[in-house]
mmCIF file of C-alpha atoms in Angstrom:
data_model
loop_
_atom_site.group_PDB
_atom_site.id
_atom_site.type_symbol
_atom_site.label_atom_id
_atom_site.label_comp_id
_atom_site.label_asym_id
_atom_site.label_seq_id
_atom_site.Cartn_x
_atom_site.Cartn_y
_atom_site.Cartn_z
ATOM 1 C CA MET A 261 0.000 0.000 0.000
ATOM 2 C CA SER A 262 1.335 3.398 -0.904
ATOM 3 C CA PRO A 263 1.399 6.327 1.528
ATOM 4 C CA THR A 264 -1.430 7.895 -0.460
ATOM 5 C CA ASP A 265 -3.491 4.721 -0.240
ATOM 6 C CA ALA A 266 -2.763 4.425 3.462
ATOM 7 C CA THR A 267 -4.069 7.901 4.047
ATOM 8 C CA ALA A 268 -7.166 7.232 1.964
ATOM 9 C CA ALA A 269 -7.821 4.025 3.917
ATOM 10 C CA GLY A 270 -7.858 5.839 7.265
ATOM 11 C CA PRO A 271 -10.844 6.697 9.411
ATOM 12 C CA SER A 272 -11.915 9.851 7.610
ATOM 13 C CA ASP A 273 -11.338 11.891 4.495
ATOM 14 C CA ALA A 274 -9.609 15.252 4.269
ATOM 15 C CA ALA A 275 -12.806 17.118 5.043
ATOM 16 C CA GLY A 276 -13.965 14.717 7.761
ATOM 17 C CA ASP A 277 -13.472 14.449 11.488
ATOM 18 C CA PRO A 278 -9.924 13.192 12.133
ATOM 19 C CA LEU A 279 -11.228 11.383 15.211
ATOM 20 C CA ALA A 280 -13.971 9.503 13.343
ATOM 21 C CA PRO A 281 -13.259 5.775 12.923
ATOM 22 C CA GLU A 282 -13.996 3.760 9.816
ATOM 23 C CA THR A 283 -17.651 2.873 9.298
ATOM 24 C CA PRO A 284 -17.564 -0.575 7.649
ATOM 25 C CA PRO A 285 -20.328 -3.199 7.658
ATOM 26 C CA ASP A 286 -21.106 -4.571 11.108
ATOM 27 C CA ASP A 287 -18.854 -7.406 12.300
ATOM 28 C CA ALA A 288 -16.482 -7.079 9.317
ATOM 29 C CA VAL A 289 -13.185 -8.829 10.069
ATOM 30 C CA LEU A 290 -10.244 -6.441 9.929
ATOM 31 C CA LEU A 291 -7.338 -8.617 11.048
ATOM 32 C CA THR A 292 -6.664 -12.346 11.154
ATOM 33 C CA ALA A 293 -3.582 -14.026 12.615
ATOM 34 C CA ARG A 294 -3.024 -17.751 12.401
ATOM 35 C CA GLY A 295 -0.243 -19.769 14.002
ATOM 36 C CA LEU A 296 2.097 -16.873 14.812
ATOM 37 C CA ARG A 297 5.383 -18.109 16.286
ATOM 38 C CA LYS A 298 8.371 -16.142 17.524
ATOM 39 C CA SER A 299 11.580 -17.110 19.310
ATOM 40 C CA PHE A 300 14.491 -15.057 20.588
ATOM 41 C CA GLY A 301 17.354 -17.501 20.632
ATOM 42 C CA GLU A 302 16.163 -20.506 22.618
ATOM 43 C CA ASN A 303 13.329 -18.552 24.226
ATOM 44 C CA GLU A 304 10.062 -19.380 22.443
ATOM 45 C CA VAL A 305 7.990 -16.255 23.087
ATOM 46 C CA LEU A 306 4.952 -16.979 20.878
ATOM 47 C CA ARG A 307 3.630 -20.478 20.262
ATOM 48 C CA SER A 308 0.990 -20.643 17.529
ATOM 49 C CA ILE A 309 -1.082 -17.547 18.303
ATOM 50 C CA ASP A 310 -4.501 -17.339 16.622
ATOM 51 C CA LEU A 311 -6.282 -13.992 16.708
ATOM 52 C CA GLU A 312 -9.183 -12.332 14.918
ATOM 53 C CA VAL A 313 -10.179 -8.678 15.302
ATOM 54 C CA ARG A 314 -13.378 -7.235 13.864
ATOM 55 C CA ARG A 315 -13.772 -3.579 12.969
ATOM 56 C CA GLY A 316 -15.000 -1.507 15.885
ATOM 57 C CA GLU A 317 -13.967 -4.222 18.345
ATOM 58 C CA VAL A 318 -11.689 -3.825 21.380
ATOM 59 C CA VAL A 319 -9.558 -6.884 22.137
ATOM 60 C CA VAL A 320 -7.683 -6.784 25.448
ATOM 61 C CA LEU A 321 -4.654 -8.972 26.185
ATOM 62 C CA ILE A 322 -3.919 -9.739 29.822
ATOM 63 C CA GLY A 323 -1.387 -12.017 31.445
ATOM 64 C CA PRO A 324 1.818 -12.066 33.474
ATOM 65 C CA SER A 325 4.953 -10.242 32.389
ATOM 66 C CA GLY A 326 6.885 -12.226 29.805
ATOM 67 C CA SER A 327 3.807 -14.039 28.482
ATOM 68 C CA GLY A 328 4.244 -12.659 24.939
ATOM 69 C CA LYS A 329 1.612 -9.911 24.902
ATOM 70 C CA THR A 330 3.892 -7.126 23.680
ATOM 71 C CA THR A 331 5.437 -9.399 21.064
ATOM 72 C CA VAL A 332 1.966 -10.022 19.658
ATOM 73 C CA LEU A 333 1.401 -6.264 19.310
ATOM 74 C CA ARG A 334 4.807 -5.685 17.742
ATOM 75 C CA SER A 335 4.141 -8.501 15.264
ATOM 76 C CA LEU A 336 0.817 -6.947 14.237
ATOM 77 C CA ASN A 337 2.582 -3.622 13.620
ATOM 78 C CA GLY A 338 5.590 -5.019 11.741
ATOM 79 C CA LEU A 339 8.048 -4.079 14.503
ATOM 80 C CA GLU A 340 8.778 -7.783 14.980
ATOM 81 C CA THR A 341 8.834 -10.426 12.280
ATOM 82 C CA PRO A 342 7.336 -13.756 13.411
ATOM 83 C CA ASP A 343 9.194 -16.961 12.602
ATOM 84 C CA GLY A 344 6.042 -18.556 11.248
ATOM 85 C CA GLY A 345 2.317 -18.152 10.790
ATOM 86 C CA ILE A 346 0.048 -15.989 8.650
ATOM 87 C CA LEU A 347 -1.110 -12.427 9.256
ATOM 88 C CA SER A 348 -3.665 -10.696 7.051
ATOM 89 C CA PHE A 349 -5.606 -7.436 6.994
ATOM 90 C CA THR A 350 -8.809 -7.251 5.001
ATOM 91 C CA GLY A 351 -7.872 -5.422 1.814
ATOM 92 C CA GLY A 352 -4.186 -6.305 2.317
ATOM 93 C CA PRO A 353 -1.522 -7.004 3.239
ATOM 94 C CA GLU A 354 -1.483 -10.790 3.714
ATOM 95 C CA LEU A 355 1.847 -12.153 4.932
ATOM 96 C CA ASP A 356 2.990 -15.765 5.246
ATOM 97 C CA PHE A 357 6.003 -15.774 7.542
ATOM 98 C CA ALA A 358 7.178 -19.135 6.231
ATOM 99 C CA ALA A 359 8.952 -17.038 3.575
ATOM 100 C CA PRO A 360 11.255 -14.019 4.083
ATOM 101 C CA ILE A 361 9.366 -10.737 4.565
ATOM 102 C CA SER A 362 10.507 -7.676 2.680
ATOM 103 C CA LYS A 363 10.851 -4.169 4.111
ATOM 104 C CA ASN A 364 7.921 -3.032 1.974
ATOM 105 C CA GLN A 365 5.730 -5.764 3.425
ATOM 106 C CA ARG A 366 6.585 -4.653 6.968
ATOM 107 C CA TYR A 367 5.801 -1.065 5.995
ATOM 108 C CA ALA A 368 2.445 -2.263 4.653
ATOM 109 C CA LEU A 369 1.572 -3.519 8.147
ATOM 110 C CA ARG A 370 2.492 -0.159 9.624
ATOM 111 C CA ASP A 371 0.245 1.553 7.078
ATOM 112 C CA ARG A 372 -2.732 -0.222 8.637
ATOM 113 C CA SER A 373 -1.964 0.211 12.342
ATOM 114 C CA ALA A 374 -0.411 2.613 14.840
ATOM 115 C CA MET A 375 1.224 1.827 18.171
ATOM 116 C CA VAL A 376 0.998 3.708 21.456
ATOM 117 C CA PHE A 377 3.990 2.708 23.564
ATOM 118 C CA GLN A 378 4.556 2.481 27.311
ATOM 119 C CA GLN A 379 7.169 5.235 27.380
ATOM 120 C CA HIS A 380 5.555 7.852 25.078
ATOM 121 C CA ASN A 381 8.583 7.844 22.704
ATOM 122 C CA LEU A 382 8.122 11.503 21.776
ATOM 123 C CA PHE A 383 10.962 13.297 20.027
ATOM 124 C CA PRO A 384 12.386 15.545 22.768
ATOM 125 C CA HIS A 385 13.694 18.201 20.347
ATOM 126 C CA MET A 386 10.278 18.682 18.713
ATOM 127 C CA THR A 387 7.236 20.550 19.968
ATOM 128 C CA VAL A 388 3.974 18.730 20.533
ATOM 129 C CA ILE A 389 2.544 19.763 17.167
ATOM 130 C CA GLU A 390 5.783 18.798 15.397
ATOM 131 C CA ASN A 391 5.700 15.360 17.027
ATOM 132 C CA VAL A 392 2.114 14.801 15.894
ATOM 133 C CA ILE A 393 2.567 15.838 12.257
ATOM 134 C CA GLU A 394 5.900 14.043 11.742
ATOM 135 C CA GLY A 395 4.343 10.776 10.538
ATOM 136 C CA PRO A 396 1.570 12.193 8.349
ATOM 137 C CA VAL A 397 3.903 14.681 6.627
ATOM 138 C CA ARG A 398 7.082 12.614 6.249
ATOM 139 C CA VAL A 399 5.643 9.126 5.790
ATOM 140 C CA GLN A 400 2.163 9.630 4.359
ATOM 141 C CA ARG A 401 2.973 12.808 2.419
ATOM 142 C CA VAL A 402 0.004 14.684 3.850
ATOM 143 C CA PRO A 403 0.254 18.427 3.033
ATOM 144 C CA LYS A 404 1.709 20.207 6.040
ATOM 145 C CA ALA A 405 -1.128 22.707 6.402
ATOM 146 C CA ARG A 406 -3.714 19.922 6.449
ATOM 147 C CA ALA A 407 -1.627 17.877 8.912
ATOM 148 C CA ILE A 408 -1.354 20.854 11.269
ATOM 149 C CA ALA A 409 -5.087 21.536 11.091
ATOM 150 C CA GLU A 410 -5.955 17.918 11.852
ATOM 151 C CA ALA A 411 -3.334 17.667 14.600
ATOM 152 C CA SER A 412 -4.699 20.820 16.224
ATOM 153 C CA ALA A 413 -8.217 19.368 16.182
ATOM 154 C CA LEU A 414 -6.973 16.149 17.745
ATOM 155 C CA LEU A 415 -5.054 17.970 20.468
ATOM 156 C CA ASP A 416 -8.133 20.022 21.261
ATOM 157 C CA ARG A 417 -10.166 16.816 21.444
ATOM 158 C CA VAL A 418 -7.917 15.412 24.228
ATOM 159 C CA GLY A 419 -7.643 18.716 26.100
ATOM 160 C CA LEU A 420 -4.145 19.681 24.982
ATOM 161 C CA ALA A 421 -4.761 22.502 22.519
ATOM 162 C CA GLU A 422 -2.806 24.960 24.659
ATOM 163 C CA LYS A 423 0.222 22.615 24.701
ATOM 164 C CA ARG A 424 0.769 22.482 20.926
ATOM 165 C CA ASP A 425 3.970 24.560 21.095
ATOM 166 C CA ALA A 426 5.318 22.968 24.277
ATOM 167 C CA TYR A 427 8.189 20.479 24.361
ATOM 168 C CA PRO A 428 7.795 17.021 25.902
ATOM 169 C CA PHE A 429 9.844 17.912 29.005
ATOM 170 C CA GLN A 430 7.274 20.614 29.767
ATOM 171 C CA LEU A 431 4.441 18.074 29.983
ATOM 172 C CA SER A 432 3.352 15.657 32.692
ATOM 173 C CA GLY A 433 3.571 11.957 31.991
ATOM 174 C CA GLY A 434 -0.170 11.789 31.392
ATOM 175 C CA GLN A 435 -0.013 14.677 28.951
ATOM 176 C CA GLN A 436 2.885 13.069 27.102
ATOM 177 C CA GLN A 437 0.931 9.842 26.765
ATOM 178 C CA ARG A 438 -2.105 11.719 25.461
ATOM 179 C CA VAL A 439 0.172 13.303 22.852
ATOM 180 C CA GLY A 440 1.338 9.768 22.004
ATOM 181 C CA ILE A 441 -2.282 8.759 21.432
ATOM 182 C CA VAL A 442 -2.893 11.819 19.246
ATOM 183 C CA ARG A 443 0.254 11.010 17.249
ATOM 184 C CA ALA A 444 -1.135 7.527 16.562
ATOM 185 C CA LEU A 445 -4.573 8.901 15.616
ATOM 186 C CA ALA A 446 -3.017 11.417 13.220
ATOM 187 C CA LEU A 447 -1.861 8.498 11.060
ATOM 188 C CA ARG A 448 -5.531 7.566 10.486
ATOM 189 C CA PRO A 449 -4.910 3.883 11.214
ATOM 190 C CA ALA A 450 -7.416 1.111 10.757
ATOM 191 C CA LEU A 451 -6.123 -0.464 13.991
ATOM 192 C CA LEU A 452 -4.848 1.144 17.207
ATOM 193 C CA LEU A 453 -2.396 -0.849 19.329
ATOM 194 C CA PHE A 454 -1.804 0.057 22.986
ATOM 195 C CA ASP A 455 1.108 -1.519 24.862
ATOM 196 C CA GLU A 456 0.393 -1.036 28.572
ATOM 197 C CA PRO A 457 -0.208 2.688 28.001
ATOM 198 C CA THR A 458 -0.445 3.533 31.717
ATOM 199 C CA SER A 459 2.330 1.347 33.152
ATOM 200 C CA ALA A 460 4.913 4.168 33.230
ATOM 201 C CA LEU A 461 2.555 6.743 34.763
ATOM 202 C CA ASP A 462 2.171 7.893 38.341
ATOM 203 C CA PRO A 463 -1.111 6.532 39.760
ATOM 204 C CA GLU A 464 -2.815 9.938 39.795
ATOM 205 C CA LEU A 465 -2.233 10.320 36.038
ATOM 206 C CA VAL A 466 -3.580 6.931 34.957
ATOM 207 C CA GLY A 467 -7.222 7.984 34.860
ATOM 208 C CA GLU A 468 -6.797 10.789 32.321
ATOM 209 C CA VAL A 469 -5.169 8.428 29.813
ATOM 210 C CA LEU A 470 -7.662 5.608 30.347
ATOM 211 C CA GLN A 471 -10.526 8.071 29.853
ATOM 212 C CA VAL A 472 -9.204 9.051 26.413
ATOM 213 C CA ILE A 473 -8.874 5.389 25.399
ATOM 214 C CA LYS A 474 -12.371 4.628 26.708
ATOM 215 C CA GLU A 475 -13.792 7.504 24.646
ATOM 216 C CA LEU A 476 -12.059 6.155 21.539
ATOM 217 C CA ALA A 477 -13.571 2.736 22.214
ATOM 218 C CA ASP A 478 -17.018 4.309 22.606
ATOM 219 C CA GLU A 479 -16.523 6.074 19.239
ATOM 220 C CA GLY A 480 -15.918 2.747 17.508
ATOM 221 C CA TRP A 481 -12.143 2.653 17.018
ATOM 222 C CA THR A 482 -10.704 -0.828 16.506
ATOM 223 C CA MET A 483 -8.112 -1.602 19.163
ATOM 224 C CA VAL A 484 -5.878 -4.272 20.600
ATOM 225 C CA VAL A 485 -4.849 -3.276 24.130
ATOM 226 C CA VAL A 486 -2.299 -4.830 26.469
ATOM 227 C CA THR A 487 -3.059 -3.760 30.029
ATOM 228 C CA HIS A 488 -2.949 -4.741 33.688
ATOM 229 C CA GLU A 489 -5.844 -2.365 34.449
ATOM 230 C CA ILE A 490 -8.515 -5.006 35.024
ATOM 231 C CA ALA A 491 -11.342 -2.595 35.867
ATOM 232 C CA PHE A 492 -10.630 -0.717 32.642
ATOM 233 C CA ALA A 493 -10.553 -3.963 30.653
ATOM 234 C CA ARG A 494 -13.968 -4.878 32.051
ATOM 235 C CA GLN A 495 -15.353 -1.560 30.805
ATOM 236 C CA VAL A 496 -13.979 -1.434 27.259
ATOM 237 C CA ALA A 497 -13.230 -4.961 26.056
ATOM 238 C CA ASP A 498 -15.403 -6.881 23.649
ATOM 239 C CA GLU A 499 -13.076 -9.871 24.016
ATOM 240 C CA VAL A 500 -10.396 -10.652 26.583
ATOM 241 C CA LEU A 501 -7.466 -12.957 25.842
ATOM 242 C CA PHE A 502 -5.431 -14.343 28.722
ATOM 243 C CA MET A 503 -1.867 -15.212 27.689
ATOM 244 C CA ASP A 504 0.725 -17.208 29.584
ATOM 245 C CA GLY A 505 3.881 -18.918 28.378
ATOM 246 C CA GLY A 506 3.496 -17.682 24.813
ATOM 247 C CA VAL A 507 0.040 -19.148 24.251
ATOM 248 C CA ILE A 508 -3.537 -17.901 24.537
ATOM 249 C CA VAL A 509 -4.766 -19.929 27.496
ATOM 250 C CA GLU A 510 -8.327 -18.629 27.488
ATOM 251 C CA ARG A 511 -10.472 -16.147 25.597
ATOM 252 C CA GLY A 512 -13.977 -14.839 26.055
ATOM 253 C CA ALA A 513 -16.232 -11.965 27.015
ATOM 254 C CA PRO A 514 -15.091 -9.862 29.994
ATOM 255 C CA ALA A 515 -17.982 -11.100 32.144
ATOM 256 C CA ASP A 516 -16.887 -14.690 31.582
ATOM 257 C CA ILE A 517 -13.128 -14.230 31.923
ATOM 258 C CA PHE A 518 -13.256 -12.048 35.034
ATOM 259 C CA THR A 519 -16.084 -13.752 36.934
ATOM 260 C CA LYS A 520 -16.004 -17.397 35.850
ATOM 261 C CA PRO A 521 -12.720 -18.301 34.105
ATOM 262 C CA ARG A 522 -12.547 -21.905 32.951
ATOM 263 C CA GLU A 523 -8.789 -22.425 33.153
ATOM 264 C CA GLU A 524 -6.850 -22.808 36.386
ATOM 265 C CA ARG A 525 -3.980 -20.664 35.065
ATOM 266 C CA THR A 526 -6.427 -17.827 34.431
ATOM 267 C CA ARG A 527 -7.916 -18.144 37.893
ATOM 268 C CA ARG A 528 -4.494 -18.073 39.562
ATOM 269 C CA PHE A 529 -3.481 -14.957 37.622
ATOM 270 C CA LEU A 530 -6.695 -13.086 38.408
ATOM 271 C CA ASP A 531 -6.509 -14.072 42.078
ATOM 272 C CA ARG A 532 -3.053 -12.478 42.289
ATOM 273 C CA ILE A 533 -4.179 -9.339 40.441
ATOM 274 C CA LEU A 534 -7.558 -8.825 42.086
ATOM 275 C CA ARG A 535 -6.877 -9.893 45.685
ATOM 276 C CA PRO A 536 -5.342 -6.516 46.679
ATOM 277 C CA LEU A 537 -8.505 -4.831 45.362
ATOM 278 C CA ASP A 538 -10.840 -6.827 47.621
#
């Protein structure tokens, strides 16, 4: 997919709301992964992961540290190349990792999705507005004036309009993470990926970031979210996947996973996470 096509495939057109998600037919499948495997040396991190994400759906991955959750996200975004399996987006690309993957094929994955990282990853020498427009202008070849207008609207939407000319060091951690979310939205992705977006924040700043993500879910954005925030997962998830040891141990609706998990490994994990909340 070309940068022009990637822009056209995003949630809205040039005259539309840059925060409006795609409006495809109900229950249309956006992403399918089959048999994804990944090892780092002798450490087998992913063991035949199967995953399906429908447009407008929020899939939440939970599980202990080291279970492979982040590697799944990075594989969906082309930041990691699986050792095997098949990954396909409706309308392309479709990749079979049994064969070598080219740089262009990895870029095609990144055309369809955008990642929000744990540590913000903002460019420290750029202002907020410069950070947000960097991808649209340099990668997608969006005209700068249009990129600035859309970025300004997005910043206003998350309550950061007055921070557009600030530098990252002048922002709180929660504000930096909201800028990270806006930067992802500015790419007009079909799929938003969140890798524990509140794990690096002070507790009093967690709520402001989770509220933005919840509002995006309510607006119909398609997301895959890795989080340890169980109460948040209960609120936003359409499907919850519990991972452990590089496999999906259990999957289901939040009400089922969090109140009546079938698998003993799931129950043990939730007991450890939820007991301090009782």
